[in-house]
Amino acid sequence: MAEKVILSLKAEQNRYDILKYYFDESGGHKIPLQIFEQLNNALETISVFPYSGKIINKKGYHVFVTKPYNIIYRINDDTIEILHIWDTRQNPKNLPL
């Protein structure tokens, strides 16, 4: 059974920034739409298989990789909370966990 996925405000901002960057760089909708679909497919996979992501710290955060992005999330009682959508080309020291 699929779990309900909720994006935190930070994850929403991450997704917006990613899509805006590619829209501005490409000057069109094609690439941002492909990335949007890629991220949505990853979120659907997390919804159906919440334990498929590797546990990355003592807080029980999981990471799901959909290159070049890491989706960082935690599993709650009745929801899956997406905390960050992280572009792995950034300095990992800047990831606030």
Coordinates of C-alpha atoms in Angstrom, one line a residue:
M1 CA 0.0 0.0 0.0
A2 CA 1.3 3.4 -0.9
E3 CA 2.1 5.8 1.9
K4 CA 1.2 9.5 1.8
V5 CA 4.2 11.7 0.8
I6 CA 4.4 15.2 2.1
L7 CA 7.0 17.7 1.0
S8 CA 8.4 20.0 3.6
L9 CA 8.6 23.7 2.8
K10 CA 12.4 23.2 2.2
A11 CA 11.8 20.3 -0.2
E12 CA 9.2 22.4 -2.1
Q13 CA 11.7 25.2 -2.3
N14 CA 14.4 22.8 -3.5
R15 CA 12.2 21.5 -6.2
Y16 CA 11.2 25.0 -7.3
D17 CA 14.8 26.1 -7.4
I18 CA 15.8 23.1 -9.5
L19 CA 13.0 23.5 -12.0
K20 CA 13.5 27.3 -12.3
Y21 CA 17.2 26.9 -12.9
Y22 CA 16.6 24.5 -15.8
F23 CA 13.8 26.7 -17.2
D24 CA 16.1 29.7 -17.1
E25 CA 19.0 27.9 -18.6
S26 CA 17.1 26.0 -21.3
G27 CA 14.7 28.8 -22.1
G28 CA 11.8 26.3 -22.4
H29 CA 9.7 23.8 -20.7
K30 CA 11.1 20.5 -22.1
I31 CA 14.0 19.9 -19.7
P32 CA 12.1 21.2 -16.5
L33 CA 9.2 18.9 -17.4
Q34 CA 11.6 15.9 -17.7
I35 CA 13.1 16.7 -14.4
F36 CA 9.7 17.2 -12.8
E37 CA 8.6 13.7 -14.1
Q38 CA 11.9 12.2 -12.8
L39 CA 11.3 13.6 -9.3
N40 CA 7.6 12.6 -9.3
N41 CA 8.6 9.1 -10.3
A42 CA 11.1 8.9 -7.5
L43 CA 8.5 10.2 -5.0
E44 CA 6.0 7.6 -6.2
T45 CA 8.7 4.9 -5.7
I46 CA 9.3 6.2 -2.2
S47 CA 5.6 6.1 -1.5
V48 CA 5.3 2.5 -2.5
F49 CA 8.6 1.3 -1.2
P50 CA 9.5 3.6 1.7
Y51 CA 12.3 1.5 3.1
S52 CA 14.1 1.3 -0.3
G53 CA 16.2 4.3 0.6
K54 CA 19.4 3.9 2.6
I55 CA 19.4 5.1 6.2
I56 CA 21.9 7.9 6.4
N57 CA 22.1 9.0 10.1
K58 CA 21.0 8.3 13.6
K59 CA 17.8 10.3 13.2
G60 CA 16.5 7.6 10.9
Y61 CA 16.7 9.8 7.7
H62 CA 16.6 7.9 4.5
V63 CA 18.1 8.8 1.1
F64 CA 16.7 7.8 -2.3
V65 CA 19.0 8.4 -5.2
T66 CA 17.7 9.6 -8.6
K67 CA 20.8 11.1 -10.2
P68 CA 21.9 13.8 -9.9
Y69 CA 19.5 14.2 -6.9
N70 CA 19.3 12.7 -3.5
I71 CA 15.8 12.8 -1.9
I72 CA 16.2 12.9 1.9
Y73 CA 13.2 11.8 3.8
R74 CA 11.9 10.3 7.1
I75 CA 9.2 7.8 7.6
N76 CA 6.5 8.8 10.2
D77 CA 3.6 6.8 11.5
D78 CA 1.2 7.6 8.6
T79 CA 3.2 9.7 6.2
I80 CA 6.6 10.0 4.5
E81 CA 8.1 13.5 4.9
I82 CA 10.4 14.7 2.2
L83 CA 13.0 16.9 3.9
H84 CA 15.3 17.9 1.0
I85 CA 15.8 17.4 -2.7
W86 CA 19.6 17.7 -2.9
D87 CA 21.6 18.2 -6.1
T88 CA 24.6 16.0 -5.5
R89 CA 26.8 18.4 -7.5
Q90 CA 26.7 20.8 -4.5
N91 CA 29.1 20.7 -1.6
P92 CA 27.7 18.0 0.8
K93 CA 28.9 20.1 3.8
N94 CA 26.1 22.6 2.9
L95 CA 23.4 20.0 3.4
P96 CA 21.6 20.9 6.6
L97 CA 20.8 17.6 8.4

